Coordinates of C-alpha atoms in Angstrom, one line a residue:
X404 CA 19.7 -38.9 -3.6
X405 CA 21.4 -37.6 -0.3
X406 CA 20.6 -34.5 1.0
X407 CA 24.3 -34.2 1.2
X408 CA 24.8 -34.6 -3.0
X409 CA 21.5 -32.8 -3.7
X410 CA 23.0 -29.5 -2.1
X411 CA 26.6 -29.9 -3.5
X412 CA 24.6 -30.4 -7.0
X413 CA 22.4 -27.1 -6.9
X414 CA 25.1 -25.3 -5.8
X415 CA 27.1 -25.9 -8.5
X416 CA 25.0 -23.9 -11.0
X417 CA 26.8 -20.9 -11.2
X418 CA 25.1 -17.3 -11.0
X419 CA 26.4 -16.5 -14.7
X420 CA 24.2 -18.9 -15.5
X421 CA 21.3 -18.2 -13.9
X422 CA 21.8 -14.6 -14.7
X423 CA 21.5 -16.0 -18.3
X424 CA 18.8 -18.0 -18.0
X425 CA 16.8 -14.5 -16.4
X426 CA 18.1 -12.4 -19.4
X427 CA 16.9 -15.1 -21.9
X428 CA 13.3 -15.2 -20.5
X429 CA 13.2 -11.3 -20.5
X430 CA 14.3 -10.9 -24.0
X431 CA 11.1 -13.4 -24.6
X432 CA 9.1 -11.1 -23.4
X433 CA 10.5 -7.6 -24.6
X434 CA 10.9 -8.4 -27.9
X435 CA 7.2 -9.2 -28.7
X436 CA 7.3 -5.8 -30.3
X437 CA 9.9 -7.2 -32.9
X438 CA 9.0 -10.3 -33.6
X439 CA 5.9 -11.9 -34.2
X440 CA 6.4 -16.0 -32.3
X441 CA 6.2 -13.6 -28.7
X442 CA 2.8 -13.4 -27.7
X443 CA -0.6 -12.9 -29.8
X444 CA 0.0 -10.1 -33.0
X445 CA -2.8 -8.1 -31.8
X446 CA -0.7 -6.3 -29.2
X447 CA 2.5 -5.5 -30.5
X448 CA 1.1 -1.8 -31.1
X449 CA 1.2 -1.7 -27.2
X450 CA 4.7 -1.5 -27.3
X451 CA 5.2 1.1 -29.7
X452 CA 4.2 3.7 -26.9
X453 CA 7.5 3.2 -25.3
X454 CA 9.5 5.4 -27.8
X455 CA 6.8 8.2 -26.4
X456 CA 8.3 7.2 -23.1
X457 CA 5.3 5.0 -21.6
X458 CA 6.9 2.4 -19.2
X459 CA 5.7 -0.8 -21.1
X460 CA 7.7 -2.9 -18.7
X461 CA 5.9 -4.7 -16.1
X462 CA 6.7 -7.4 -13.2
X463 CA 9.8 -8.3 -14.9
X464 CA 12.7 -8.0 -12.6
X465 CA 15.1 -5.3 -12.8
X466 CA 19.0 -6.7 -13.0
X467 CA 22.0 -5.3 -9.9
X468 CA 23.7 -4.2 -13.4
X469 CA 20.9 -2.2 -15.0
X470 CA 20.0 -0.5 -11.4
X471 CA 23.5 0.2 -11.2
X472 CA 23.8 1.5 -14.0
X473 CA 20.8 4.2 -13.4
X474 CA 22.3 4.7 -10.2
X475 CA 25.3 6.0 -11.5
X476 CA 23.1 8.8 -13.7
X477 CA 22.7 10.3 -11.0
X478 CA 23.7 11.6 -7.3
X479 CA 21.6 9.1 -4.7
X480 CA 20.7 12.2 -2.8
X481 CA 18.6 12.8 -5.6
X482 CA 16.9 9.7 -5.8
X483 CA 16.1 9.9 -2.2
X484 CA 14.5 13.5 -2.5
X485 CA 11.8 12.5 -5.2
X486 CA 11.3 9.0 -3.1
X487 CA 10.4 11.5 -0.6
X488 CA 8.8 14.0 -2.4
X489 CA 6.6 10.5 -3.8
X490 CA 5.8 10.0 -0.5
X491 CA 5.0 13.3 1.2
X492 CA 2.4 14.0 -2.2
X493 CA 1.0 10.7 -1.2
X494 CA 0.5 10.7 2.4
X495 CA 0.6 14.1 3.3
X496 CA -3.2 15.1 1.4
X497 CA -6.5 14.1 2.2
X498 CA -6.5 10.6 2.5
X499 CA -4.4 10.1 4.8
X500 CA -6.2 13.3 6.3
X501 CA -10.0 12.0 5.9
X502 CA -9.8 8.8 8.1
X503 CA -8.8 11.4 11.3
X504 CA -11.6 13.4 10.8
X505 CA -14.2 10.8 12.1
X506 CA -12.8 9.8 16.1
X507 CA -14.8 12.5 17.2
X508 CA -17.4 12.7 14.7
X509 CA -18.1 8.4 14.2
X510 CA -16.2 6.6 17.3
X511 CA -17.3 9.6 20.3
X512 CA -13.8 9.8 21.2
X513 CA -12.2 13.1 22.8
X514 CA -9.2 15.1 21.6
X515 CA -7.2 13.0 23.4
X516 CA -7.8 9.3 23.0
X517 CA -8.0 10.4 19.6
X518 CA -4.5 11.6 18.9
X519 CA -3.0 8.9 21.1
X520 CA -4.6 6.0 19.4
X521 CA -5.0 7.6 15.5
X522 CA -1.0 8.2 15.6
X523 CA -0.2 5.2 17.8
X524 CA -1.6 3.0 15.3
X525 CA -0.2 4.5 12.0
X526 CA 3.5 4.6 13.3
X527 CA 3.2 0.9 13.9
X528 CA 1.9 0.8 10.3
X529 CA 4.8 2.8 9.2
X530 CA 7.6 0.6 10.7
X531 CA 6.3 -2.4 9.3
X532 CA 5.8 -0.9 5.4
X533 CA 9.5 0.6 5.7
X534 CA 10.4 -3.1 6.7
X535 CA 8.8 -4.6 4.0
X536 CA 10.1 -1.4 1.4
X537 CA 13.9 -2.9 2.0
X538 CA 13.1 -5.8 -0.3
X539 CA 12.9 -3.7 -3.5
X540 CA 16.2 -2.1 -3.5
X541 CA 17.7 -6.1 -2.5
X542 CA 15.6 -8.3 -5.3
X543 CA 14.6 -5.6 -8.3
X544 CA 11.0 -7.2 -7.7
X545 CA 7.9 -5.2 -7.2
X546 CA 6.6 -5.7 -3.3
X547 CA 4.1 -8.6 -5.0
X548 CA 6.4 -10.8 -6.9
X549 CA 8.7 -11.4 -4.2
X550 CA 5.3 -12.7 -2.3
X551 CA 6.3 -15.3 -4.3
X552 CA 8.8 -16.8 -2.2
X553 CA 6.7 -17.6 0.4
X554 CA 3.1 -18.2 -1.6
X555 CA 4.5 -20.0 -3.8
X556 CA 3.4 -19.9 -7.7
X557 CA -0.4 -20.9 -7.5
X558 CA -0.6 -18.8 -3.6
X559 CA 0.3 -15.6 -4.7
X560 CA -2.7 -15.4 -7.2
X561 CA -4.8 -15.3 -4.9
X562 CA -3.0 -12.2 -2.8
X563 CA -2.4 -10.3 -6.1
X564 CA -6.5 -10.4 -5.9
X565 CA -7.0 -9.1 -2.6
X566 CA -4.0 -6.3 -3.2
X567 CA -5.8 -5.3 -6.2
X568 CA -9.0 -5.3 -4.0
X569 CA -7.7 -3.0 -1.7
X570 CA -6.1 -0.5 -4.2
X571 CA -9.5 -0.4 -6.0
X572 CA -10.9 0.3 -2.9
X573 CA -8.9 3.3 -1.7
X574 CA -8.9 4.5 -5.1
X575 CA -12.8 4.6 -4.3
X576 CA -12.2 6.6 -0.9
X577 CA -9.8 9.2 -3.0
X578 CA -12.4 9.3 -5.5
X579 CA -15.7 9.8 -3.8
X580 CA -14.6 12.1 -1.4
X581 CA -12.8 14.2 -4.5
X582 CA -16.2 14.5 -5.5
X583 CA -17.3 15.7 -2.4
X584 CA -14.9 18.6 -2.4
X585 CA -15.9 19.8 -6.1
X586 CA -20.0 19.5 -5.2
X587 CA -19.5 21.5 -2.4
X588 CA -17.5 24.0 -3.9
X589 CA -19.5 24.2 -6.8
X590 CA -23.4 22.8 -5.4
X591 CA -24.0 22.8 -9.8
X592 CA -21.5 20.4 -10.0
X593 CA -22.3 16.7 -10.1
X594 CA -20.4 14.7 -8.0
X595 CA -19.3 12.7 -10.6
X596 CA -17.7 15.3 -12.3
X597 CA -15.2 15.5 -9.5
X598 CA -14.7 11.5 -9.9
X599 CA -14.1 11.9 -13.7
X600 CA -11.3 14.4 -13.3
X601 CA -9.7 12.8 -10.1
X602 CA -9.9 9.1 -12.3
X603 CA -8.5 10.4 -15.7
X604 CA -5.7 12.4 -14.0
X605 CA -4.5 9.4 -12.0
X606 CA -4.7 6.9 -14.8
X607 CA -2.4 9.8 -17.3
X608 CA 0.4 10.1 -15.1
X609 CA 0.3 5.8 -13.9
X610 CA 0.7 5.1 -17.5
X611 CA 3.9 7.1 -17.8
X612 CA 5.2 5.1 -15.6
X613 CA 7.8 5.6 -11.9
X614 CA 10.2 8.6 -13.7
X615 CA 7.2 10.6 -14.4
X616 CA 5.3 9.7 -11.3
X617 CA 8.1 10.5 -9.7
X618 CA 8.7 14.1 -11.0
X619 CA 5.1 14.2 -10.9
X620 CA 4.7 13.9 -7.1
X621 CA 7.7 15.3 -6.3
X622 CA 6.6 19.2 -7.3
X623 CA 3.1 18.8 -6.2
X624 CA 4.6 17.6 -2.8
X625 CA 5.5 21.1 -2.1
X626 CA 2.0 23.1 -3.3
X627 CA 0.5 20.4 -0.7
X628 CA 2.4 21.0 2.3
X629 CA 1.8 24.7 1.7
X630 CA -2.1 24.1 1.7
X631 CA -2.2 22.2 4.6
X632 CA 0.0 24.6 6.5
X633 CA -3.4 27.1 5.3
X634 CA -5.8 24.6 6.7
X635 CA -3.6 24.1 10.0
X636 CA -4.7 28.3 9.9
X637 CA -7.8 27.9 9.8
X638 CA -8.7 25.0 11.9
X639 CA -7.1 26.7 15.0
X640 CA -9.1 29.7 14.8
X641 CA -11.9 27.8 15.9
X642 CA -9.8 25.9 18.3
X643 CA -11.6 27.1 21.3
X644 CA -14.6 24.8 20.3
X645 CA -12.4 21.9 21.2
X646 CA -13.2 21.5 24.7
X647 CA -16.9 21.9 24.1
X648 CA -16.6 18.9 22.1
X649 CA -15.0 16.9 24.9
X650 CA -17.5 18.3 26.9
X651 CA -20.2 17.2 24.6
X652 CA -18.5 13.9 24.6
X653 CA -18.5 13.3 28.5
X654 CA -21.9 14.0 28.8
X655 CA -22.8 11.3 26.2
X656 CA -22.0 8.8 29.5
X657 CA -20.3 5.8 27.6
X658 CA -18.8 3.3 29.8
X659 CA -15.2 3.2 30.5
X660 CA -15.4 -0.6 28.2
X661 CA -17.4 1.1 25.7
X662 CA -14.8 4.2 25.1
X663 CA -12.0 1.4 25.0
X664 CA -13.6 -0.6 22.1
X665 CA -14.2 2.1 20.3
X666 CA -10.5 3.0 20.6
X667 CA -9.6 0.2 19.4
X668 CA -11.8 0.0 16.6
X669 CA -10.0 3.9 15.6
X670 CA -7.0 2.2 16.1
X671 CA -7.6 -0.2 13.6
X672 CA -8.9 2.4 11.1
X673 CA -5.8 3.9 11.6
X674 CA -3.6 1.4 11.6
X675 CA -4.8 0.4 8.6
X676 CA -3.9 3.9 6.9
X677 CA 0.0 3.4 6.8
X678 CA 0.1 -0.6 7.2
X679 CA -1.8 -0.8 3.5
X680 CA 1.4 0.9 2.0
X681 CA 3.2 -2.1 2.6
X682 CA 1.8 -3.9 -0.2
X683 CA 3.4 -1.9 -2.7
X684 CA 6.2 -0.1 -1.0
X685 CA 9.0 -1.9 -2.4
X686 CA 7.6 -1.2 -6.2
X687 CA 9.3 2.3 -5.5
X688 CA 12.9 1.2 -5.1
X689 CA 13.4 -1.1 -7.7
X690 CA 15.4 1.5 -9.7
X691 CA 17.8 1.5 -6.2
X692 CA 21.4 -0.4 -6.6
X693 CA 21.5 -3.6 -4.6
X694 CA 24.3 -2.6 -2.8
X695 CA 21.7 0.1 -0.9
X696 CA 21.8 -0.2 2.9
X697 CA 18.7 -1.4 4.0
X698 CA 18.6 0.8 7.2
X699 CA 18.8 3.6 4.6
X700 CA 15.7 2.4 2.6
X701 CA 13.6 1.5 5.7
X702 CA 14.4 5.7 7.3
X703 CA 13.2 7.3 3.6
X704 CA 10.0 5.4 3.9
X705 CA 9.4 5.4 7.3
X706 CA 9.9 8.9 7.9
X707 CA 8.8 9.6 4.2
X708 CA 4.9 8.0 5.2
X709 CA 5.4 8.8 9.2
X710 CA 6.0 12.7 8.8
X711 CA 3.2 13.8 6.6
X712 CA 0.8 11.4 7.9
X713 CA 0.6 12.7 11.5
X714 CA 1.2 16.4 10.3
X715 CA -2.2 15.8 8.2
X716 CA -3.3 13.5 11.2
X717 CA -3.3 15.7 13.7
X718 CA -5.0 18.8 12.0
X719 CA -8.0 16.4 10.9
X720 CA -8.7 15.6 14.2
X721 CA -8.5 18.9 15.9
X722 CA -11.0 19.6 12.5
X723 CA -13.8 16.5 13.4
X724 CA -13.2 17.6 16.7
X725 CA -14.2 21.1 16.5
X726 CA -16.9 20.1 13.5
X727 CA -18.8 18.1 16.7
X728 CA -19.7 21.1 18.5
X729 CA -19.7 24.5 16.2
X730 CA -22.8 24.4 14.2
X731 CA -21.7 25.7 10.8
X732 CA -18.8 23.1 10.6
X733 CA -21.0 20.2 11.5
X734 CA -23.9 21.3 9.0
X735 CA -21.5 21.1 6.4
X736 CA -20.3 17.7 7.1
X737 CA -23.9 16.4 7.1
X738 CA -24.7 17.5 3.8
X739 CA -21.8 17.1 2.1
X740 CA -19.8 14.6 4.2
X741 CA -15.8 15.3 4.7
X742 CA -15.4 17.3 1.9
X743 CA -18.3 19.8 2.5
X744 CA -16.4 20.0 5.8
X745 CA -13.1 20.8 4.3
X746 CA -14.6 23.2 2.1
X747 CA -16.8 25.2 4.6
X748 CA -13.3 25.5 7.0
X749 CA -12.1 27.9 4.0
X750 CA -15.3 29.1 3.9
X751 CA -14.3 32.7 5.5
X752 CA -11.3 33.2 2.8
X753 CA -13.6 33.2 -0.3
X754 CA -12.0 32.6 -3.6
X755 CA -8.7 32.2 -2.0
X756 CA -10.1 29.5 0.4
X757 CA -11.8 27.3 -2.6
X758 CA -8.1 27.5 -4.2
X759 CA -6.3 26.2 -1.6
X760 CA -9.5 23.2 -1.6
X761 CA -8.4 22.5 -5.4
X762 CA -4.9 22.0 -4.1
X763 CA -5.6 19.6 -1.4
X764 CA -8.0 18.2 -4.4
X765 CA -4.9 17.3 -5.8
X766 CA -3.6 15.3 -3.3
X767 CA -5.9 12.7 -3.6
X768 CA -5.1 12.6 -7.5
X769 CA -1.3 11.8 -5.7
X770 CA -2.8 9.1 -4.3
X771 CA -4.5 7.2 -6.1
X772 CA -1.9 7.8 -8.9
X773 CA 0.2 5.2 -6.7
X774 CA -2.9 3.0 -6.2
X775 CA -3.7 2.8 -10.0
X776 CA 0.3 2.6 -10.9
X777 CA 1.0 -0.2 -8.2
X778 CA -2.3 -2.4 -8.9
X779 CA -1.5 -2.9 -12.6
X780 CA 2.0 -5.5 -11.7
X781 CA -0.9 -7.3 -9.5
X782 CA -2.5 -8.4 -12.4
X783 CA -0.1 -9.8 -13.9
X784 CA 1.1 -12.0 -11.5
X785 CA -2.5 -13.9 -11.7
X786 CA -1.4 -15.5 -15.2
X787 CA 2.0 -16.3 -16.5
X788 CA 0.5 -15.4 -19.7
X789 CA -0.4 -11.7 -18.5
X790 CA 2.7 -10.5 -18.7
X791 CA 2.4 -10.2 -22.0
X792 CA -0.1 -7.4 -21.9
X793 CA 2.0 -4.5 -21.0
X794 CA 1.3 -2.6 -17.5
X795 CA -0.1 0.5 -18.7
X796 CA -3.5 -1.8 -20.2
X797 CA -4.1 -3.2 -16.6
X798 CA -4.0 0.3 -15.0
X799 CA -6.4 1.8 -17.6
X800 CA -8.6 -1.6 -16.7
X801 CA -8.0 -0.5 -12.9
X802 CA -9.1 3.3 -13.6
X803 CA -12.4 2.1 -15.1
X804 CA -13.2 -0.5 -12.3
X805 CA -13.1 2.0 -9.3
X806 CA -14.5 5.2 -11.9
X807 CA -17.5 2.8 -12.1
X808 CA -17.9 1.6 -8.5
X809 CA -16.9 5.3 -7.0
X810 CA -20.0 6.8 -9.0
X811 CA -22.1 4.1 -8.1
X812 CA -20.8 3.9 -4.3
X813 CA -21.0 7.9 -4.5
X814 CA -23.4 8.5 -1.2
X815 CA -21.4 5.7 1.0
X816 CA -18.3 7.2 1.4
X817 CA -18.0 6.6 5.8
X818 CA -19.4 3.1 5.1
X819 CA -16.7 2.7 2.2
X820 CA -13.7 4.1 5.0
X821 CA -14.7 2.4 8.1
X822 CA -15.4 -0.7 7.6
X823 CA -13.1 -1.1 4.2
X824 CA -10.2 0.1 5.5
X825 CA -9.8 -2.4 8.7
X826 CA -10.5 -5.4 6.2
X827 CA -7.4 -4.6 4.4
X828 CA -5.4 -4.1 7.9
X829 CA -6.3 -7.5 8.3
X830 CA -4.6 -9.5 5.6
X831 CA -1.2 -7.5 5.5
X832 CA -1.7 -8.1 9.3
X833 CA -1.2 -12.0 8.3
X834 CA 1.0 -11.3 5.3
X835 CA 3.8 -9.2 7.3
X836 CA 3.8 -12.2 10.1
X837 CA 4.8 -14.8 7.3
X838 CA 7.5 -11.8 6.2
X839 CA 9.1 -11.6 9.1
X840 CA 8.6 -14.9 10.4
X841 CA 10.7 -16.0 6.8
X842 CA 13.2 -13.8 7.1
X843 CA 14.3 -14.0 10.7
X844 CA 13.3 -17.8 11.4
X845 CA 14.1 -19.8 7.4
X846 CA 16.0 -17.0 5.8
X847 CA 18.5 -16.8 8.1
X848 CA 19.6 -20.5 9.0
X849 CA 22.2 -22.5 7.7
X850 CA 19.6 -24.6 6.2
X851 CA 18.2 -21.9 4.0
X852 CA 21.5 -21.0 2.8
X853 CA 22.6 -24.3 1.6
X854 CA 18.8 -24.6 0.2
X855 CA 19.2 -21.3 -1.9
X856 CA 22.0 -22.9 -4.4
X857 CA 24.5 -19.7 -3.9
X858 CA 27.9 -19.0 -1.8
X859 CA 26.5 -17.7 1.5
X860 CA 28.3 -14.2 2.0
X861 CA 26.1 -13.4 5.4
X862 CA 24.2 -10.3 2.8
X863 CA 20.8 -10.5 3.0
X864 CA 20.2 -10.7 -0.7
X865 CA 21.8 -14.2 -0.2
X866 CA 18.9 -15.6 1.5
X867 CA 17.2 -15.5 -1.7
X868 CA 17.5 -16.5 -4.9
X869 CA 16.3 -13.7 -6.5
X870 CA 16.9 -15.0 -10.2
X871 CA 13.9 -17.5 -9.6
X872 CA 11.3 -14.7 -9.6
X873 CA 9.7 -16.4 -12.6
X874 CA 11.2 -20.1 -12.1
X875 CA 8.5 -22.4 -10.0
X876 CA 11.2 -25.1 -9.3
X877 CA 13.5 -22.8 -7.5
X878 CA 11.0 -21.1 -5.1
X879 CA 8.6 -22.8 -1.9
X880 CA 5.3 -24.0 -3.0
X881 CA 3.6 -21.8 -0.4
X882 CA 1.9 -24.5 1.3
X883 CA 2.9 -23.4 4.7
X884 CA 2.3 -20.2 3.8
X885 CA -1.6 -20.5 2.6
X886 CA -2.7 -22.6 5.4
X887 CA -1.0 -20.1 7.8
X888 CA -2.5 -17.3 5.7
X889 CA -6.2 -19.0 6.4
X890 CA -5.4 -19.6 10.5
X891 CA -5.0 -15.9 10.0
X892 CA -8.4 -15.8 8.5
X893 CA -9.9 -17.3 11.2
X894 CA -8.2 -14.6 13.7
X895 CA -9.7 -12.4 11.8
X896 CA -13.7 -13.4 11.5
X897 CA -13.4 -14.0 15.7
X898 CA -12.0 -10.4 15.8
X899 CA -13.5 -8.1 13.7
X900 CA -16.1 -5.9 14.2
X901 CA -17.6 -4.2 10.7
X902 CA -21.7 -3.0 10.2
X903 CA -21.7 -6.5 8.4
X904 CA -20.3 -8.9 11.2
X905 CA -18.8 -8.8 14.6
X906 CA -16.9 -11.9 15.9
X907 CA -17.6 -13.3 19.0
X908 CA -14.5 -12.1 20.6
X909 CA -14.8 -8.4 19.6
X910 CA -18.3 -8.6 21.0
X911 CA -17.3 -8.9 23.9
X912 CA -15.3 -5.5 24.2
X913 CA -17.9 -2.6 25.4
X914 CA -21.8 -1.8 23.7
X915 CA -20.5 -1.5 19.8
X916 CA -17.9 -4.1 20.7
X917 CA -13.8 -3.5 19.2
X918 CA -12.0 -4.5 16.0
X919 CA -9.5 -7.1 17.5
X920 CA -9.1 -7.8 13.9
X921 CA -5.7 -7.3 12.6
X922 CA -4.3 -8.6 15.8
X923 CA -5.8 -12.4 16.2
X924 CA -4.9 -12.4 12.4
X925 CA -1.5 -11.6 12.7
X926 CA -1.3 -13.7 16.3
X927 CA -3.3 -16.9 14.4
X928 CA -0.6 -16.8 11.6
X929 CA 2.5 -16.3 13.6
X930 CA 2.1 -19.2 15.5
X931 CA 0.8 -21.1 12.7
X932 CA 3.2 -20.7 10.3
X933 CA 6.7 -22.2 12.4
X934 CA 5.7 -25.4 12.5
X935 CA 4.5 -25.6 9.3
X936 CA 6.7 -23.9 7.5
X937 CA 9.5 -26.5 9.2
X938 CA 7.2 -30.1 7.7
X939 CA 7.1 -28.2 4.3
X940 CA 10.8 -28.0 4.2
X941 CA 11.1 -31.1 5.8
X942 CA 9.4 -32.6 3.2
X943 CA 10.0 -31.1 0.0
X944 CA 13.4 -28.9 0.6
X945 CA 12.5 -26.1 -0.5

């Protein structure tokens, strides 16, 4: 068949027929609670929990009509307000703050270098995560489900596994830090107790789904904000120690090249703090109507992540700097880690100070809920049959995994934090490079509009035929993205700077090396993908 005839034949399929096919599929998935013909009989009872308010839907697409209906039931300002509350509760607490204690204590950076490196890198991560989030309302799909349109049916399975590892890793960081905090408050409490409490509460809220999650996070964002202000108060009472810490850093006598290497390594850590939201940012916008302007979604996500992260990042950086030269805080840090340092800052306030610390502890739960919620969808991407197992079952499995791993690794918080976060930044840098080039170069051309069946009207949504979310033949094969991904991995290997391995390029910068993995992984991928994608389109026409 000629190329022109092929396009004409494909374009004759109506949107109504496509929507009908999708509806049939979703009906089959959800009818398992009433029919013995769909899915194993032993899981039918699982769907009965839907009547109790548990969200049983998974990676299925939320249709445009359903999103419009939901939007009509309440004003948009209310939905935007809940989303901002969601981001503040997740980003405006100890999870984001934890890395900002380290530039002086671990990387040997003075206040100026720590602030510049930490804040600029974080803002770059916010911008990329915000860009990815705009796909949520347009597609009605979870973030990594849209990755099927890049990596194909098989490649996305590997991406889903990587995402699960990343979200579980963040949850381990939260759990270990939470355990440190409760142990520092009461030395008789085992570190495992704090891990148990955080894991159980996170799971309960994540099970009930997006509606409960939004309300829970919005309500708690207010006390978390107040607790952070109080943290500023106690930290700034010791602000005079900043100059002493800076002097101690200067006396260490690190060369300028070594300092730049440490600066770049810390840059990679803070870049990963906000960039890692990219893997699930779109998950929280699938209820927004498709007509929602992308710039509004971008701005809500960008400021929703950036403002609270800057807010906690500044005070965390100051606190960590002071702890280098102020003996009580330094001793608490060396004894109980970051959690002990936080508790010690409030020690002068007695019981009220411990209460404030508990509020900050709750902020870890807010972050963990989102990790638990999003990771459940990733499991359903691994195999089509797993979609029949409801999301809350996968959320429970994830909670069990990170609980066990947190207990095992509870004495290695710093190693997990400083070595794990940059690794997340590597793969997501590769993913965003692919997404940007696919959207800018291949989903905006005449060729792409012709190959996607529908009459193109210039809108972002028309560049993807979202109804093919579960139809492998209607999407790219993903060969180009997978090969470009491997090129990005090669870039990460030669540029990474971790305890267990230092790449040959990273090793060239200073005494301790510099983490350049995120830059090189992005660059290698960006160079390789356009040519590979062009060949894929020319060969397979999709």
